[in-house]
Coordinates of C-alpha atoms and ligand atoms in Angstrom, one line a residue:
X13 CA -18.2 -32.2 70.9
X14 CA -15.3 -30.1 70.1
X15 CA -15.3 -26.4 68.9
X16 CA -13.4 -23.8 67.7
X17 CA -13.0 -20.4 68.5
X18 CA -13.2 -18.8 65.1
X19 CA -11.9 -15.2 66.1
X20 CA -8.9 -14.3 67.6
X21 CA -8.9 -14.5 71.6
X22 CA -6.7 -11.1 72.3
X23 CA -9.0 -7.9 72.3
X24 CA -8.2 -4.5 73.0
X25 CA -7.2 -3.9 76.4
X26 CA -8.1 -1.4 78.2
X27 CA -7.8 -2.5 81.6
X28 CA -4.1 -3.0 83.0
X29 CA -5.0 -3.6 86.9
X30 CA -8.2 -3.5 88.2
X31 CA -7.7 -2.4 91.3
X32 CA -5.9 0.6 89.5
X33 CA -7.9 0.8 86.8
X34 CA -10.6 4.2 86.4
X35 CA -14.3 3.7 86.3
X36 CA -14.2 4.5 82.8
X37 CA -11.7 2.1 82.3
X38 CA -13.9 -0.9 83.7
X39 CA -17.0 0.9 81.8
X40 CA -14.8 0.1 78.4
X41 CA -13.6 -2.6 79.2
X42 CA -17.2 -4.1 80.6
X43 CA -18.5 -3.3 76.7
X44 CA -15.7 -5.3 75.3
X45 CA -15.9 -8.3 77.3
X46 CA -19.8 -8.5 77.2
X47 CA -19.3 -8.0 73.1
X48 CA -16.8 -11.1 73.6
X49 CA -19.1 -13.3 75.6
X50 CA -21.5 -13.1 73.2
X51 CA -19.5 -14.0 70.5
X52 CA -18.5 -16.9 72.1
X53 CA -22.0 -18.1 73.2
X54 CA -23.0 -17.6 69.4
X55 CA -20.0 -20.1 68.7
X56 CA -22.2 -22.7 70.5
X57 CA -19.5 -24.5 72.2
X58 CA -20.1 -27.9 74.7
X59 CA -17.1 -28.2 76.2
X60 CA -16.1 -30.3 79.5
X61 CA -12.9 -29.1 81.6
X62 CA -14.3 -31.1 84.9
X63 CA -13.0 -34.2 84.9
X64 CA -10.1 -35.5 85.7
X65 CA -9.7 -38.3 84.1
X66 CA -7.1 -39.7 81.2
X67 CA -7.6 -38.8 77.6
X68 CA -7.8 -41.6 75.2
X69 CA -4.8 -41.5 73.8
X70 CA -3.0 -41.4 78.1
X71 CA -5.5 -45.3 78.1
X72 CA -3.8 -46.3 74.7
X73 CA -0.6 -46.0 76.2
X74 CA -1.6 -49.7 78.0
X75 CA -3.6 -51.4 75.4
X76 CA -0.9 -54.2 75.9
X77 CA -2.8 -55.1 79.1
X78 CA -4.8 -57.3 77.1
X79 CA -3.6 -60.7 76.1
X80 CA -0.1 -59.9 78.1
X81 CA -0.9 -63.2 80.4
X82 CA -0.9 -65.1 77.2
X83 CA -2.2 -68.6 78.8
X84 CA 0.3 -67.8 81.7
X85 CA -1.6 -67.6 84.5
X86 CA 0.5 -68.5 87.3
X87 CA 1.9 -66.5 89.8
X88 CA 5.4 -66.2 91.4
X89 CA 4.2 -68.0 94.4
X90 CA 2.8 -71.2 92.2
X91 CA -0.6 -70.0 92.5
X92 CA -3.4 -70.1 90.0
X93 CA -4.8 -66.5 89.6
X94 CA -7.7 -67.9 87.8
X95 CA -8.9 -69.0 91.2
X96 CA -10.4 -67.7 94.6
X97 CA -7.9 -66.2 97.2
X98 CA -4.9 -64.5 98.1
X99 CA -7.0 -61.8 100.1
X100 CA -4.1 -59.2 100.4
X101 CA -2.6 -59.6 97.1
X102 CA -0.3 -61.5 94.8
X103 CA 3.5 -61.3 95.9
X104 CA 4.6 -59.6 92.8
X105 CA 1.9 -57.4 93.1
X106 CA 2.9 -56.6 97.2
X107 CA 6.4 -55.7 95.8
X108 CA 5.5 -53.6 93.0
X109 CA 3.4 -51.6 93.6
X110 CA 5.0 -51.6 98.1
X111 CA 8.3 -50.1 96.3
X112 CA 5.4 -47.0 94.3
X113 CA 4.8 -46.5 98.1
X114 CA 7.9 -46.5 99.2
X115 CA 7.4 -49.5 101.8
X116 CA 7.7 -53.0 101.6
X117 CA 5.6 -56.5 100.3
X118 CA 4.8 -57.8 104.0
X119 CA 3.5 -53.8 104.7
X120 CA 1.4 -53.6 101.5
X121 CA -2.3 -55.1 100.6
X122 CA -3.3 -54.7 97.1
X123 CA -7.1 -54.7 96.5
X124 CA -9.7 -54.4 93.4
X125 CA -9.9 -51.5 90.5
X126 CA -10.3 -48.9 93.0
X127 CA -8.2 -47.0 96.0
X128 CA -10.9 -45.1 96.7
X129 CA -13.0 -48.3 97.8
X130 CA -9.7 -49.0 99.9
X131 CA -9.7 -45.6 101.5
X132 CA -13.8 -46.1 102.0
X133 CA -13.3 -49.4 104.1
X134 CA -10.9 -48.4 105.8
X135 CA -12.6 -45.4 107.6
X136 CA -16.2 -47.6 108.2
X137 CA -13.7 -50.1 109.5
X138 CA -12.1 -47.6 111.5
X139 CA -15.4 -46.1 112.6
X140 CA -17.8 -48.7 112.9
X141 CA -15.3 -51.5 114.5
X142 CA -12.4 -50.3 115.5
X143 CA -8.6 -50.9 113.7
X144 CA -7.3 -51.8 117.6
X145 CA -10.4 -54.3 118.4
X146 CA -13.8 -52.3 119.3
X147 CA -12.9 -50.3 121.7
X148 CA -11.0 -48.5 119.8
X149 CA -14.0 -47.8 117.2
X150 CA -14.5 -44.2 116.5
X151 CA -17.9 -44.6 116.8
X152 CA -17.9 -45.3 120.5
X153 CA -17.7 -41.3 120.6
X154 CA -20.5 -39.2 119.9
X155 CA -18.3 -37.0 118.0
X156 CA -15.7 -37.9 115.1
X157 CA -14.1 -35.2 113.4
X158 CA -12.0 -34.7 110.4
X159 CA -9.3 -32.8 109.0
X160 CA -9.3 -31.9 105.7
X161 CA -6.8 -29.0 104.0
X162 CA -8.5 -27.6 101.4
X163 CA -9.1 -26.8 98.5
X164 CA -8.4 -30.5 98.4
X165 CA -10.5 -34.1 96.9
X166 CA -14.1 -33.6 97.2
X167 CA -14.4 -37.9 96.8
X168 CA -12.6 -37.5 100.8
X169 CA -14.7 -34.8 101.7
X170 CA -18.0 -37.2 100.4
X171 CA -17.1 -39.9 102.2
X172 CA -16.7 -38.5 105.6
X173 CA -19.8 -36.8 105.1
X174 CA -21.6 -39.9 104.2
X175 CA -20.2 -41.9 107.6
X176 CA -21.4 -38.7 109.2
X177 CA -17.6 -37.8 109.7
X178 CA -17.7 -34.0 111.2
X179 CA -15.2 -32.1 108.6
X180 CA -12.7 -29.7 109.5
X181 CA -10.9 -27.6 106.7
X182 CA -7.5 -26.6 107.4
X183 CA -5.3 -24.2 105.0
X184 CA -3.5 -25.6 102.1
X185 CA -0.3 -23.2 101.7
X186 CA 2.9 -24.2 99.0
X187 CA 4.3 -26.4 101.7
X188 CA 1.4 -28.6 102.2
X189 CA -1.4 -28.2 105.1
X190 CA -0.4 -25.8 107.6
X191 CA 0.9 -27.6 110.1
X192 CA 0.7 -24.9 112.8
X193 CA -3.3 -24.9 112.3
X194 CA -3.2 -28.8 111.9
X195 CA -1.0 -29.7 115.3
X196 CA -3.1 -26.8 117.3
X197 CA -6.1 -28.2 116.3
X198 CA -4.9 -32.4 117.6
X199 CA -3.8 -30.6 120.5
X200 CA -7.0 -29.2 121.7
X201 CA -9.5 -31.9 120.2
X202 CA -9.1 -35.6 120.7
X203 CA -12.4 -36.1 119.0
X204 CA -10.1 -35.3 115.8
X205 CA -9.3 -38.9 114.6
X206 CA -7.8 -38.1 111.3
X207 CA -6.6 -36.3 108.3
X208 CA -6.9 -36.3 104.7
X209 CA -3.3 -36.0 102.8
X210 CA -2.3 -35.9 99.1
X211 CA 1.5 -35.3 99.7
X212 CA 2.3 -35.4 95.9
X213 CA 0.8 -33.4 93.2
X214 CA -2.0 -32.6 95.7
X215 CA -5.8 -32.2 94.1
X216 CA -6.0 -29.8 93.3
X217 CA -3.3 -27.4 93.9
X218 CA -0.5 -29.4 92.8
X219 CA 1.6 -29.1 95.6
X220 CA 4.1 -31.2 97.3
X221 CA 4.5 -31.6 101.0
X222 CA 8.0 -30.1 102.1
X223 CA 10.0 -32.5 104.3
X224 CA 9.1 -30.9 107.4
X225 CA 5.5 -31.1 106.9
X226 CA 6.0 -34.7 106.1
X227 CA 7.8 -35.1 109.5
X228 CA 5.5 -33.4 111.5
X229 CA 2.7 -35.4 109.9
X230 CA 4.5 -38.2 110.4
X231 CA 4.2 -37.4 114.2
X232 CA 1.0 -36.4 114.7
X233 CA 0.4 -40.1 115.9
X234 CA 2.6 -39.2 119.2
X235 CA 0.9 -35.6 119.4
X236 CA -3.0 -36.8 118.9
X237 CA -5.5 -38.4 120.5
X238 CA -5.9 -42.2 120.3
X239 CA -6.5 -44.1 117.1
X240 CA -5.3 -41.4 115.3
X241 CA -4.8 -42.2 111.4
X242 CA -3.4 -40.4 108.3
X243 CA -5.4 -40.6 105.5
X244 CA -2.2 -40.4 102.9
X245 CA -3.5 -40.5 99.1
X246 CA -0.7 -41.0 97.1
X247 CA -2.7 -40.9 94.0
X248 CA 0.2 -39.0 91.7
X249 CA 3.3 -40.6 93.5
X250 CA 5.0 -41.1 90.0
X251 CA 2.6 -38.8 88.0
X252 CA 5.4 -36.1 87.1
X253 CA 4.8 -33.8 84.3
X254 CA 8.9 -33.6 83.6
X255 CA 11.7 -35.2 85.0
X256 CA 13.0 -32.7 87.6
X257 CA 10.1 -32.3 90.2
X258 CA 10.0 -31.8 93.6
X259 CA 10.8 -35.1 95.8
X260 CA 8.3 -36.6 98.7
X261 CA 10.0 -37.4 101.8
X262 CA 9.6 -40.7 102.8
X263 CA 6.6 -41.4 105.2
X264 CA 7.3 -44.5 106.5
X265 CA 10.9 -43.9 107.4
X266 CA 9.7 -40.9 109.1
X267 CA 6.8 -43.2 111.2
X268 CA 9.5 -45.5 111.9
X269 CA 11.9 -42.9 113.5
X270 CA 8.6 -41.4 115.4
X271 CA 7.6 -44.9 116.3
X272 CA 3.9 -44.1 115.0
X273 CA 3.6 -46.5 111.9
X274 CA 0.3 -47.4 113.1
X275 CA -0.9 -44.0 112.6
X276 CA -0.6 -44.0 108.8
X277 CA -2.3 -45.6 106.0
X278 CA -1.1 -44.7 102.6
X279 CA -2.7 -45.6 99.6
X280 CA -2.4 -46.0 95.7
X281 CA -3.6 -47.1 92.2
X282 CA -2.8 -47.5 88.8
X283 CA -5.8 -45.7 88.3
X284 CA -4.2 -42.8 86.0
X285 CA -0.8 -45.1 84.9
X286 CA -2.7 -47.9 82.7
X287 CA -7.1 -48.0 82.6
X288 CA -8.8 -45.5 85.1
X289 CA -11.2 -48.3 85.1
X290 CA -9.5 -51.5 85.5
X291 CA -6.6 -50.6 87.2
X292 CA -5.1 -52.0 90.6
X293 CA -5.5 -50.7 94.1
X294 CA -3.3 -50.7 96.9
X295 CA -2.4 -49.8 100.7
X296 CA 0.3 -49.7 103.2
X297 CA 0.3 -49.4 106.5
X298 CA 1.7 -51.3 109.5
X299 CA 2.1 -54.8 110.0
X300 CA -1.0 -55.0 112.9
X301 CA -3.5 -53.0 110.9
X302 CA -3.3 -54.8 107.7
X303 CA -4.0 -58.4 109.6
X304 CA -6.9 -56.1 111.2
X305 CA -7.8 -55.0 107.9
X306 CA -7.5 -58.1 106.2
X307 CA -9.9 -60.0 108.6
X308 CA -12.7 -57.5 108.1
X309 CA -12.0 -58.0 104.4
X310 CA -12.5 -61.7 104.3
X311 CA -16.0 -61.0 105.3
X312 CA -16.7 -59.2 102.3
X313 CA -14.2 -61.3 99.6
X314 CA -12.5 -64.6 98.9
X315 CA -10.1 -62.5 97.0
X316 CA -9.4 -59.7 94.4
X317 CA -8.9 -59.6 90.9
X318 CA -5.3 -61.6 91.0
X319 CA -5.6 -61.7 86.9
X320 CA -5.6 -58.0 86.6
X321 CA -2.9 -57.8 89.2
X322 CA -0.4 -60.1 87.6
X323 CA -1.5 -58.7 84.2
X324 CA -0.2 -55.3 85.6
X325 CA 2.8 -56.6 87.5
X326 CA 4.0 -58.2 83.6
X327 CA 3.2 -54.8 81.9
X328 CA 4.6 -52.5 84.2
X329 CA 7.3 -54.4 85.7
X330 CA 9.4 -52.5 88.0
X331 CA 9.6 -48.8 88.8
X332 CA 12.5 -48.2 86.4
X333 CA 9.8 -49.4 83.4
X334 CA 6.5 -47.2 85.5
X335 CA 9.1 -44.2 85.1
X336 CA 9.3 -44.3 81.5
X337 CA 5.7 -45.3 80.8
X338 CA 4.6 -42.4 82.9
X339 CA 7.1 -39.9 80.7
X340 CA 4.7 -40.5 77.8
X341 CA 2.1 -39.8 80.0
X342 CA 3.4 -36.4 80.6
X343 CA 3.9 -36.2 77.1
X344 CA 0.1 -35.8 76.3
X345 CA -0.4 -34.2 79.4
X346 CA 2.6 -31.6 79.3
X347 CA 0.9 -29.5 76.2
X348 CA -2.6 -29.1 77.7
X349 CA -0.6 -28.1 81.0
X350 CA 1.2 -25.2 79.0
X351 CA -2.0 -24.4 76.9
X352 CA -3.9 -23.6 80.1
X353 CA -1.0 -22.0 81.8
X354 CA -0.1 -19.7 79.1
X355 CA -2.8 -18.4 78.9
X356 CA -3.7 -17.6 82.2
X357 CA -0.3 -15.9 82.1
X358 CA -0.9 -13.7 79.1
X359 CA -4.5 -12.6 79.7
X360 CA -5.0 -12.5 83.8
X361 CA -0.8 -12.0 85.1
X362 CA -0.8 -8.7 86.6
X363 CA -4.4 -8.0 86.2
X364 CA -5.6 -8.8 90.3
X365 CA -7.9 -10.4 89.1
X366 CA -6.8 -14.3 90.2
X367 CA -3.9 -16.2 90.9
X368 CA -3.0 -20.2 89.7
X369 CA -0.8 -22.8 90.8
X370 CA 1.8 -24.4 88.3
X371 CA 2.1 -27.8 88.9
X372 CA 4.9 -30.4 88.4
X373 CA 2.6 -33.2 88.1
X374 CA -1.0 -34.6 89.0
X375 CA -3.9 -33.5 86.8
X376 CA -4.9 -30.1 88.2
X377 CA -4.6 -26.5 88.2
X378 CA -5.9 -24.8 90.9
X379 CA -7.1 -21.0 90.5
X380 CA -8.4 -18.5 93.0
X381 CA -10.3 -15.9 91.4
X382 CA -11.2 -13.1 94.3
X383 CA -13.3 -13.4 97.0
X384 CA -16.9 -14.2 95.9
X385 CA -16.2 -14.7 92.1
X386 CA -16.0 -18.0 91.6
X387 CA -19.6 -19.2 91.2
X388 CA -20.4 -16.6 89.3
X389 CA -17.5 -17.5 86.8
X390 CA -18.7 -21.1 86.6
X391 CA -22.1 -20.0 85.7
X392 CA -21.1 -17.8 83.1
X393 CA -18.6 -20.6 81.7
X394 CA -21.7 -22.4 81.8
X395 CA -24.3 -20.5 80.1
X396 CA -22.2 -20.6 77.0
X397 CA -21.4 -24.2 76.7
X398 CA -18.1 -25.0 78.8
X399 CA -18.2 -26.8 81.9
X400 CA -15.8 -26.2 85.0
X401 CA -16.1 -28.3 88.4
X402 CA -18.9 -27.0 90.7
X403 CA -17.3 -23.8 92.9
X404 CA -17.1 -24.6 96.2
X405 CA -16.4 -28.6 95.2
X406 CA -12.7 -28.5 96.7
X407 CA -14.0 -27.5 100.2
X408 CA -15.9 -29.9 102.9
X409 CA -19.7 -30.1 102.4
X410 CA -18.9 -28.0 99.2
X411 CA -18.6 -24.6 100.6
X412 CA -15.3 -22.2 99.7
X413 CA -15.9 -20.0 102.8
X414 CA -14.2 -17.5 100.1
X415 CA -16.2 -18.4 96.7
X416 CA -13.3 -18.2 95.4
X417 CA -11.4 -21.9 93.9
X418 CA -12.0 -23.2 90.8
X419 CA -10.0 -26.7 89.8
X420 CA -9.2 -26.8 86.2
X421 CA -8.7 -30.3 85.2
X422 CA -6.9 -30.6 81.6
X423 CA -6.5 -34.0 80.9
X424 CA -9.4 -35.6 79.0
X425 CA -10.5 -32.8 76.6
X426 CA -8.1 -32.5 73.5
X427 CA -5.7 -30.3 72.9
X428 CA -7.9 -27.7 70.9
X429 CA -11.0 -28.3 73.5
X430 CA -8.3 -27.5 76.6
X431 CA -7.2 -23.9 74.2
X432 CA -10.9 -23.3 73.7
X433 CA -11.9 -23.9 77.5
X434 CA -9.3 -21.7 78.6
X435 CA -10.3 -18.8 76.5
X436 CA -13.6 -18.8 77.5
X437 CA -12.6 -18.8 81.2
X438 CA -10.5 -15.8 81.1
X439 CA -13.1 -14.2 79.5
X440 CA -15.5 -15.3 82.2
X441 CA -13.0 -14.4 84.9
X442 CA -12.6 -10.9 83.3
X443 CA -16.2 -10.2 82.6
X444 CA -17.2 -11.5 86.3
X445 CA -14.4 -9.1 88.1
X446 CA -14.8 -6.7 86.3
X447 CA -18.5 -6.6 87.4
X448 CA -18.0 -7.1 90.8
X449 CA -15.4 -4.1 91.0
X450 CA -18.3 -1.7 89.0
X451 CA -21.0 -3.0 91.7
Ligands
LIG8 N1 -7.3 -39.9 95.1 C1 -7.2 -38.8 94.5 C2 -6.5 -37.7 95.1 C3 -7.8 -38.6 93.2 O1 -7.6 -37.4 92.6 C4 -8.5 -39.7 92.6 C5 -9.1 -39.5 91.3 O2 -9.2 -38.5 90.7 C6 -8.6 -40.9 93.3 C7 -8.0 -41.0 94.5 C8 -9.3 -42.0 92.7 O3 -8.5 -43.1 92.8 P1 -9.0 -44.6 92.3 O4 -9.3 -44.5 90.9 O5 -7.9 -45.5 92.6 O6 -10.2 -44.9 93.1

């Protein structure tokens, strides 16, 4: 349910920097922002800024999904898709969505709806049997750790905690994960195994890898223990919010000069180009661990969904078309982007009282309010009707060390719900700092 705020958001300030600012400042300004927060819970509101998942209008950019195969169900290699097989994919499929990745058809599997499911298997299969034949299985150690820059995906962080995966967080900074902390860390622990990435766009901070952190990841197959494998979620690859972004350096080139292609498994979906729900999901990775992956696959599939695959490969074509469908994707997007952004700007720059990123793409902006502030701000957000992302979500086993990240995820509310969200967080981010520097 929507709602609007009836009154007008700016208020009297009286507060220029807290940590400048006189006790009787904060007592003034305390009053107003307590007079505030109750005028907003009296609007009622039930509001939903977690998710991050397309709007309605992003889905309706691919309702021509449906009926595209018209009758034409046969793929480029004479195959039905109507029937059981082709465990790694269709060929058009391989090339399509190989190119997104950066790699090529006979280094790409694509699978079912879901990348995540991709990324799930691939650690059990990695744990529990072993990518190099079973003595290279994880498990065989009574210790598997890890790492995991953070804030980052909490889906990651859940499923290493569910395969009883020990989690490491290493700091996210502009550049990517820190690489010192990241290669000291391989160096000392060969019970380290692994490492979650999202090079572009990263969730949530929007951030993408420099060059030289993409080489030095790209090497940490030389520098770590055995069986090493980089967990590389390209989940935004072509998700830019305008047309001049940052470029990603090319991984696989990079693991072909290090000579550690085994050491990488990069993945993707159309999750957030066409239907969140019925998209396509794919993987790259080196020639000897997708026939490794593929035989543990065949236990659990005679094939994926080829129909949904060719279906996509005739909608989206080639990258050239997935470029311009994913500009009217940033179209919707860019405006709830700049809603949340200007005002974070107008009401909190200056004020020490947080700091944001400003992404170039992806589906996240990631704030830091100060240290131990930010499940209090999610609880007041709460108690009058808007709903952020659980503090502490973006860490491993949910726990900020500093209480202090909050992902703000703009892209399903409308327009009006993102402006309405947003105004009653910087309230909330106001009201809770300012009580924390009175206390
Ligand atoms: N990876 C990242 C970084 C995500 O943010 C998300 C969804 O938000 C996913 C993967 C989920 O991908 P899929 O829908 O392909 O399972």
């Amino acid at each position: 349910m929507g709602a609007k705020t009836s009154f007008s958001m700016v208020h009297e300030v009286h507060v220029v920097n807290i940590e400048q600012a006189s006790n009787s400042e904060l007592q003034a300004e305390l009053a107003a922002l307590q007079t505030k927060y109750s005028q907003l819970r009296s609007l009622g509101l039930k509001l939903d800024l977690t998710r991050g998942k397309p709007g309605s209008e992003q889905l309706n950019l691919s309702d021509a999904l449906d009926g595209i195969l018209q009758g034409d169900y046969t793929a480029s290699d004479g195959s039905d898709v109507r029937n059981y097989g082709g465990i790694d994919g269709l060929p058009e499929a391989k090339k399509l969505f190989g190119a997104m990745l950066g790699t090529s058809p006979e280094q790409t599997l694509i699978g079912g709806n879901s990348s995540l499911t991709l990324m799930y298997h691939t650690l059990e299969f990695a744990l529990t049997e072993g990518i190099a034949g079973s003595q290279s299985a994880w498990g065989n150690s009574d210790s598997v750790k890890f790492m995991c820059p953070s804030p980052g995906y909490d889906r990651h962080f859940a499923i290493c905690e569910h395969l009883g995966i020990e989690m490491i967080a290493v700091p996210m900074l502009d550049t990517g994960p820190d690489m010192d902390v990241v290669e000291g860390l391989v160096r000392e622990d060969d019970t380290i195994k692994g490492m979650w990435c999202v090079p572009r766009f990263s969730n949530p901070t929007g951030c993408v890898y420099s060059f030289d952190t993409v080489e030095r990841i790209a090497a940490l197959g030389k520098l770590a223990g055995e069986n090493f494998l980089v967990m590389w979620d390209n989940a935004y690859t072509v998700h830019a919010l305008s047309e001049t972004t940052s470029t990603l350096a090319p991984i696989s080139e990079l693991c072909a000069k290090h000579g550690t292609a085994d050491s990488v498994f990069q993945f993707g979906s159309t999750s957030k180009i066409t239907f969140a729900g019925s998209g396509v999901a794919f993987l790259s990775s080196s020639e000897r661990n997708l026939s490794a992956l593929k035989a543990h696959l065949a236990f659990q599939t005679i094939g994926p969904d080829k129909v949904n695959q060719l279906r996509h490969v005739r909608f989206l074509q080639n990258l050239e078309t997935v470029f311009s469908h994913m500009a009217k994707h940033a179209n919707i997007l860019q405006p709830r982007f700049n809603s949340v952004l200007k005002t974070l700007d107008a009401e909190l720059s200056g004020m020490g009282m947080g700091s944001w990123t400003r992404p170039e793409g992806g589906y996240f902006i990631s704030f830091d309010a100060g240290p131990g502030l930010a499940k209090k701000i999610v609880q007041l957000a709460d108690d009058i009707g808007v709903k952020l992302t659980p503090a502490g979500a973006t860490y491993p086993y949910g726990d900020d060390p500093q209480d202090s990240n909050i992902r703000l995820a703009p892209s399903f509310p409308s327009l009006e719900d993102v402006q309405a969200c947003v105004d009653v967080f910087v309230v909330c981010v106001k009201l809770a700092s300012v009580q924390q520097k009175l206390s």
